[in-house]
Each structure stands twice: as C-alpha cells, then as structure tokens.
Coordinates of C-alpha atoms in Angstrom, one line a residue:
X121 CA -92.3 77.5 -37.2
X122 CA -90.9 78.6 -33.8
X123 CA -87.4 77.2 -33.3
X124 CA -86.3 76.1 -29.8
X125 CA -83.9 73.7 -28.3
X126 CA -86.6 71.2 -27.3
X127 CA -87.9 70.9 -30.8
X128 CA -84.4 70.6 -32.2
X129 CA -83.6 67.8 -29.8
X130 CA -86.8 66.0 -30.6
X131 CA -86.1 66.3 -34.4
X132 CA -82.5 65.0 -33.9
X133 CA -83.9 62.0 -32.0
X134 CA -86.4 61.2 -34.8
X135 CA -83.6 61.8 -37.4
X136 CA -81.4 59.2 -35.6
X137 CA -84.2 56.6 -35.5
X138 CA -85.0 57.1 -39.2
X139 CA -81.4 56.3 -40.1
X140 CA -81.2 53.1 -38.0
X141 CA -81.1 50.2 -40.4
X142 CA -81.1 47.7 -37.5
X143 CA -84.5 48.6 -36.2
X144 CA -87.9 48.3 -37.9
X145 CA -89.8 51.2 -36.5
X146 CA -93.6 51.4 -36.6
X147 CA -95.5 54.4 -35.4
X148 CA -95.9 52.8 -32.0
X149 CA -92.3 51.6 -31.5
X150 CA -90.9 54.9 -32.8
X151 CA -93.1 56.8 -30.4
X152 CA -91.9 54.6 -27.5
X153 CA -88.2 55.2 -28.4
X154 CA -88.6 58.9 -29.0
X155 CA -90.4 59.4 -25.6
X156 CA -87.9 57.3 -23.8
X157 CA -85.0 59.5 -25.0
X158 CA -87.0 62.7 -24.4
X159 CA -87.4 61.5 -20.8
X160 CA -83.7 60.8 -20.5
X161 CA -82.9 64.5 -21.3
X162 CA -85.8 65.9 -19.2
X163 CA -87.9 67.1 -22.2
X164 CA -91.7 66.8 -22.5
X165 CA -92.9 63.6 -24.2
X166 CA -95.3 63.7 -27.1
X167 CA -98.5 62.0 -28.3
X168 CA -98.9 59.9 -31.5
X169 CA -100.6 62.8 -33.2
X170 CA -97.6 65.0 -32.6
X171 CA -95.2 62.3 -33.9
X172 CA -97.2 62.0 -37.1
X173 CA -97.1 65.8 -37.5
X174 CA -93.3 65.7 -37.0
X175 CA -92.9 62.9 -39.6
X176 CA -95.0 65.0 -42.0
X177 CA -92.4 67.8 -41.6
X178 CA -89.6 65.3 -42.3
X179 CA -91.4 63.9 -45.3
X180 CA -91.8 67.4 -46.8
X181 CA -88.0 67.7 -46.7
X182 CA -86.6 64.2 -47.3
X183 CA -88.3 61.0 -48.4
X184 CA -88.6 58.3 -45.9
X185 CA -89.9 54.8 -46.7
X186 CA -93.1 53.3 -45.4
X187 CA -92.2 49.7 -46.0
X188 CA -95.2 47.3 -45.7
X189 CA -94.5 44.3 -43.5
X190 CA -97.7 42.5 -43.1
X191 CA -100.1 45.0 -41.6
X192 CA -97.3 47.2 -40.3
X193 CA -95.4 50.0 -41.9
X194 CA -91.7 50.5 -41.3
X195 CA -90.5 54.1 -41.0
X196 CA -87.1 54.8 -42.4
X197 CA -85.3 57.3 -44.6
X198 CA -85.1 56.2 -48.3
X199 CA -81.5 57.4 -48.1
X200 CA -80.1 56.9 -44.6
X201 CA -77.0 59.0 -45.5
X202 CA -79.1 62.1 -46.3
X203 CA -78.2 65.3 -44.4
X204 CA -80.3 66.6 -41.5
X205 CA -83.2 68.1 -43.4
X206 CA -84.1 71.2 -41.5
X207 CA -81.9 74.1 -42.7
X208 CA -83.9 76.7 -40.7
X209 CA -82.3 75.4 -37.5
X210 CA -79.0 76.9 -38.8
X211 CA -80.1 80.5 -37.9
X212 CA -81.0 79.4 -34.4
X213 CA -77.8 77.4 -34.0
X214 CA -75.6 80.3 -35.3
X215 CA -77.3 82.8 -33.0
X216 CA -76.4 80.5 -30.1
X217 CA -72.9 80.2 -31.3
X218 CA -72.5 83.9 -31.5
X219 CA -73.7 84.2 -27.9
X220 CA -71.2 81.6 -26.8
X221 CA -68.4 83.4 -28.6
X222 CA -69.3 86.7 -26.9
X223 CA -69.3 84.9 -23.5
X224 CA -65.8 83.3 -24.2
X225 CA -64.5 86.8 -25.1
X226 CA -65.2 88.1 -21.6
X227 CA -62.0 88.8 -19.5
X228 CA -62.8 85.9 -17.2
X229 CA -62.3 83.5 -20.0
X230 CA -60.4 85.2 -22.8
X231 CA -56.9 84.5 -21.6
X232 CA -57.3 80.9 -20.5
X233 CA -55.9 78.4 -23.1
X234 CA -58.8 76.0 -23.0
X235 CA -61.3 78.8 -23.8
X236 CA -59.0 80.1 -26.6
X237 CA -59.2 76.7 -28.2
X238 CA -62.9 76.5 -27.7
X239 CA -63.4 79.9 -29.4
X240 CA -61.2 78.8 -32.4
X241 CA -63.3 75.6 -32.8
X242 CA -66.7 77.2 -32.3
X243 CA -65.9 80.0 -34.7
X244 CA -65.6 77.5 -37.5
X245 CA -68.9 75.8 -36.9
X246 CA -70.9 78.2 -39.1
X247 CA -68.6 77.2 -42.0
X248 CA -69.4 73.5 -41.4
X249 CA -73.1 74.3 -41.3
X250 CA -73.1 76.2 -44.5
X251 CA -71.0 73.6 -46.4
X252 CA -73.7 70.9 -45.8
X253 CA -71.1 68.5 -44.3
X254 CA -72.6 65.5 -42.6
X255 CA -73.3 66.4 -39.0
X256 CA -71.5 63.2 -37.8
X257 CA -68.1 64.2 -39.1
X258 CA -67.2 65.9 -35.8
X259 CA -68.1 64.1 -32.6
X260 CA -67.1 64.8 -29.0
X261 CA -66.6 62.2 -26.3
X262 CA -68.9 64.1 -23.9
X263 CA -72.6 63.3 -23.8
X264 CA -74.4 66.4 -25.1
X265 CA -77.3 65.5 -22.8
X266 CA -75.1 65.0 -19.7
X267 CA -77.1 65.1 -16.5
X268 CA -76.9 68.6 -14.9
X269 CA -76.2 70.4 -18.2
X270 CA -79.5 72.3 -17.8
X271 CA -77.8 74.2 -15.0
X272 CA -75.0 75.6 -17.1
X273 CA -76.7 78.8 -18.2
X274 CA -77.5 79.8 -14.6
X275 CA -74.1 78.9 -13.3
X276 CA -72.3 80.9 -16.1
X277 CA -74.6 83.8 -15.4
X278 CA -73.8 83.6 -11.7
X279 CA -70.0 83.5 -12.3
X280 CA -70.0 86.4 -14.8
X281 CA -72.3 88.5 -12.7
X282 CA -70.9 87.5 -9.3
X283 CA -74.1 86.4 -7.7
X284 CA -74.7 83.8 -4.9
X285 CA -76.4 80.5 -5.5
X286 CA -78.5 78.3 -3.2
X287 CA -77.6 74.7 -4.3
X288 CA -79.2 71.4 -3.5
X289 CA -76.5 68.8 -4.0
X290 CA -76.6 65.0 -3.8
X291 CA -73.3 63.2 -3.1
X292 CA -73.1 59.6 -4.2
X293 CA -74.8 57.3 -1.7
X294 CA -75.8 60.2 0.6
X295 CA -78.8 62.4 1.3
X296 CA -79.1 65.8 -0.4
X297 CA -77.1 68.7 1.1
X298 CA -78.0 72.4 0.9
X299 CA -75.2 74.9 0.0
X300 CA -75.0 78.6 -0.1
X301 CA -72.3 78.9 -2.8
X302 CA -70.2 81.7 -4.2
X303 CA -69.3 80.5 -7.8
X304 CA -66.0 81.3 -9.4
X305 CA -65.2 78.9 -12.2
X306 CA -66.2 75.7 -14.1
X307 CA -63.5 73.0 -14.5
X308 CA -63.6 69.8 -16.6
X309 CA -61.8 66.6 -15.8
X310 CA -62.4 63.1 -17.1
X311 CA -65.5 64.1 -19.0
X312 CA -67.2 65.6 -15.9
X313 CA -67.8 69.2 -15.2
X314 CA -67.2 70.7 -11.7
X315 CA -68.3 74.0 -10.2
X316 CA -65.5 75.6 -8.3
X317 CA -66.9 77.7 -5.4
X318 CA -66.7 78.6 -1.8
X319 CA -69.5 77.9 0.6
X320 CA -70.7 79.8 3.7
X321 CA -69.7 76.8 5.8
X322 CA -66.1 76.9 4.6
X323 CA -65.6 80.5 3.3
X324 CA -61.8 80.3 3.3
X325 CA -61.6 77.1 1.2
X326 CA -62.5 76.2 -2.4
X327 CA -65.1 73.4 -2.9
X328 CA -65.6 71.5 -6.1
X329 CA -69.2 70.3 -6.9
X330 CA -69.8 67.8 -9.7
X331 CA -72.4 69.5 -11.8
X332 CA -74.2 66.2 -12.6
X333 CA -74.9 65.8 -8.9
X334 CA -76.6 69.2 -8.6
X335 CA -80.3 68.6 -8.1
X336 CA -81.4 72.3 -8.1
X337 CA -80.1 75.8 -7.8
X338 CA -81.5 79.3 -7.3
X339 CA -80.0 82.7 -7.4
X340 CA -79.8 84.3 -3.9
X341 CA -79.7 88.1 -4.1
X342 CA -80.0 88.6 -0.4
X343 CA -76.4 87.6 0.3
X344 CA -73.4 89.6 -0.8
X345 CA -71.0 87.8 -3.2
X346 CA -67.6 86.9 -1.8
X347 CA -64.6 86.8 -4.0
X348 CA -62.4 83.7 -4.2
X349 CA -60.1 83.3 -1.1
X350 CA -57.3 82.1 -3.4
X351 CA -56.0 82.5 -6.9
X352 CA -57.8 79.7 -8.7
X353 CA -55.3 79.1 -11.4
X354 CA -52.5 78.8 -8.9
X355 CA -54.7 76.6 -6.6
X356 CA -55.0 73.9 -9.3
X357 CA -51.6 74.4 -10.8
X358 CA -49.9 71.5 -9.0
X359 CA -52.4 68.7 -9.3
X360 CA -54.1 66.4 -11.8
X361 CA -57.9 66.7 -11.7
X362 CA -59.9 68.7 -9.2
X363 CA -59.0 67.3 -5.8
X364 CA -56.4 69.4 -4.0
X365 CA -54.6 67.3 -1.5
X366 CA -52.5 68.5 1.5
X367 CA -49.5 66.6 0.1
X368 CA -46.3 68.3 -0.7
X369 CA -45.2 68.8 -4.3
X370 CA -43.1 65.8 -5.3
X371 CA -41.1 65.0 -8.4
X372 CA -42.4 61.7 -9.9
X373 CA -40.3 59.7 -12.3
X374 CA -42.1 57.6 -14.8
X375 CA -41.0 54.9 -17.3
X376 CA -43.2 55.0 -20.4
X377 CA -43.4 52.4 -23.2
X378 CA -42.2 53.6 -26.6
X379 CA -45.6 52.7 -28.2
X380 CA -47.5 54.9 -25.7
X381 CA -45.1 57.8 -25.5
X382 CA -46.3 59.7 -28.6
X383 CA -49.8 59.9 -27.0
X384 CA -48.4 61.1 -23.6
X385 CA -46.2 63.6 -25.4
X386 CA -49.1 65.1 -27.2
X387 CA -51.4 64.9 -24.2
X388 CA -49.2 65.5 -21.2
X389 CA -50.1 64.0 -17.8
X390 CA -49.4 67.4 -16.3
X391 CA -48.0 70.8 -17.5
X392 CA -44.8 70.1 -15.7
X393 CA -44.1 67.0 -17.7
X394 CA -40.5 66.8 -19.0
X395 CA -38.6 64.0 -20.8
X396 CA -35.2 62.9 -19.5
X397 CA -33.7 62.3 -22.9
X398 CA -30.3 61.2 -21.4
X399 CA -32.0 58.3 -19.7
X400 CA -33.9 57.0 -22.7
X401 CA -33.6 53.2 -23.1
X402 CA -34.6 50.7 -25.8
X403 CA -38.4 50.5 -25.8
X404 CA -38.9 53.1 -23.1
X405 CA -38.8 56.9 -22.4
X406 CA -38.3 58.4 -19.0
X407 CA -40.4 61.5 -18.0
X408 CA -40.9 63.5 -14.8
X409 CA -43.8 65.4 -13.4
X410 CA -44.0 67.7 -10.4
X411 CA -47.3 67.4 -8.6
X412 CA -49.2 66.9 -5.4
X413 CA -50.2 63.2 -5.6
X414 CA -54.0 62.6 -5.4
X415 CA -56.6 60.0 -6.3
X416 CA -57.1 61.4 -9.8
X417 CA -53.3 61.0 -10.6
X418 CA -53.4 57.4 -9.3
X419 CA -56.5 56.7 -11.5
X420 CA -54.9 58.3 -14.5
X421 CA -51.6 56.3 -14.2
X422 CA -53.6 53.1 -13.7
X423 CA -55.5 53.7 -16.9
X424 CA -52.2 53.3 -18.8
X425 CA -51.9 49.7 -17.4
X426 CA -48.4 48.3 -18.1
X427 CA -47.4 51.2 -20.4
X428 CA -46.4 53.3 -17.4
X429 CA -44.3 52.4 -14.4
X430 CA -43.6 54.6 -11.4
X431 CA -39.8 54.6 -10.7
X432 CA -39.7 57.3 -8.0
X433 CA -40.5 58.2 -5.3
X434 CA -40.4 54.8 -3.6
X435 CA -43.4 55.3 -1.4
X436 CA -45.7 56.1 -4.4
X437 CA -44.3 53.1 -6.3
X438 CA -45.2 50.9 -3.2
X439 CA -48.7 52.3 -3.1
X440 CA -49.2 51.5 -6.8
X441 CA -47.7 48.1 -6.3
X442 CA -50.3 47.3 -3.6
X443 CA -53.2 48.5 -5.8
X444 CA -52.0 46.3 -8.7
X445 CA -51.6 43.3 -6.4
X446 CA -55.1 43.8 -5.1
X447 CA -56.4 44.0 -8.7
X448 CA -54.5 40.8 -9.5
X449 CA -56.0 39.0 -6.6
X450 CA -59.5 39.9 -7.6
X451 CA -59.0 38.8 -11.2
X452 CA -57.2 35.6 -10.1
X453 CA -60.2 34.4 -8.2
X454 CA -62.6 32.1 -10.1

C-alpha cells in the first residue's frame, strides 16, 4: 500500500474515533466525523465505500467491536488501549525524521539552541517507535494541524536556498495584502509561528508574518534574493516575542511569588533574567530583566496574574496598574 501523509492523517483520525468510549459511532456518524476533521486539515474527504475499506484494514490488524444496538452497529476497538495498528508507517515516519535531522544540521540551524534541542528530541523518536510505546505518551501543546502548516516545506526551502516568495497575507479583520518577501528565518512565540523576512516595500526593515495568516505563496525566481538588512539574532535579542519596539532597553524589576518562582526560574521570562538574592523576602523573590518593553511582554506578565508585580520602572508599573483596573471594572460589572 502506498504510504503518504494524507493516508496517515486519515488513519489517525479513524484510530482516535475507534478509541472514543463516549461516542457510539455507526458507519454514517463515523463518516461524518472523519470527513469533518479531514476538512479541518484541508485533506480530501472520503465516501462510505472508502471508509469501509479503511475499517477492513483496521480489522485485519486489530479487532474492533460491531456492537448491535437495535438495527445499528457501533464501531469501536475491542481494546481501546491497543497500539496504533499500522507498523508499516514507521518506515515513512523515520524517513521523514531523517530528512528533518539533515535539515537541522544545516549551518543556518545547527548552532541555534532551539534547533539543537529539537535535533536531540527528534533523534530519539525512532527508539520510541521501535519500542511499541503508546503514541500518546509524548504530547506537544501545538496543534499538529495548525492552520498554515502546509506552507512550512516551501518556506524552509526558500530560506535555505535564498529564493524570493510572493505571499498573499490576510491580517486580522483586514483585506488580503500581496507581499514580495525575502525570507530569513522562522520564529515561534506563544504557540504561533512567524516568518521573519524583509519586503520590497520596506527593504531596510524586518517584517514578521504570522504563518497561520498566510493564504498562499509562490516562489518568485525573477527577483534576486536580498540578504537580511540586520543581524537577526541581535535584532530579537532585547525583546520578548516578535514585535520589536522603538523603546529603549530598560531594567525591569519584578516581585515573584515563591510558589511561582521555580517555574519562572526554569522557564525565564527573558535571557537577561537575574535573581537579586540579597533582596529576597518571605514568600517572594526579586528578579530583573533588561528588555525593550512591548505588547508581548505585557501579555506575558499579565498571564501570571498576582504572582508577579512590577516594581520598577514606575511608568511601566503605572501602565500595568491601569490595565488591571480596566480588567477589574469589566469583571465588576453585572
């Protein structure tokens, strides 16, 4: 049987449904659910005949129960904890893993800490596959079918081969925009991926485009590629997130609750984070970061609720106080 990512995704959807003890799937309702999820990830839908052929493949590997309920038959695994039954996908998966590892060994990626960690993790996946461990033992917060993910291959190719892209981009609440983009890097923040590039409209500045807002893209071989106008690592060095403000770098002093500090210590707010051990008090730790304030920093600090308090500078503390007051007023209204 030819193995491809669309077949793999369809089988994984069916596999998930056959394990669901909270649903009583018939052929008709299973077909509706499978097709709904296929549409969500931009894959072709199937007919009932194809679904029955797929289920026959499943039944040849693992028993699933046809429970009679009146005139209906309920489709479910006999053992809902059984492993994913199609071992022949492993060769296809491991070939894909090998290609990813080769990509991450390229000079553009090899020295970046995040890609070193990715290589280490990905290199162990074949061991997990061969040991028959339940596929749910390792889960990522990111949605594997994130909108826009279909563009990753072409974006990575363009970055590595230094080719220009024609991009149709749709900002939130606005009409689509056409860009001629010179791609340099992909950056992740808050479970979203961003293409870092320059455009022909603003050749001396970097632009970040949320990949999930890219509607379409095409390689443009008629325009010569332009290198980044700045050092990308240095460009993002003094911020949290992807929005580079024109603010000056400031030293921000934060008061962190003792219960939340271990988390912030292991996952720093910014690489400049330092604890002022001499100012430690009962129930609190004092830390500093040196950054250019932006909206991502504000959102991140707000996400810690009352576990973090801005002590300095005063103007930033005042901005946060106003936001908290506005939140209070909204929640106080009945």
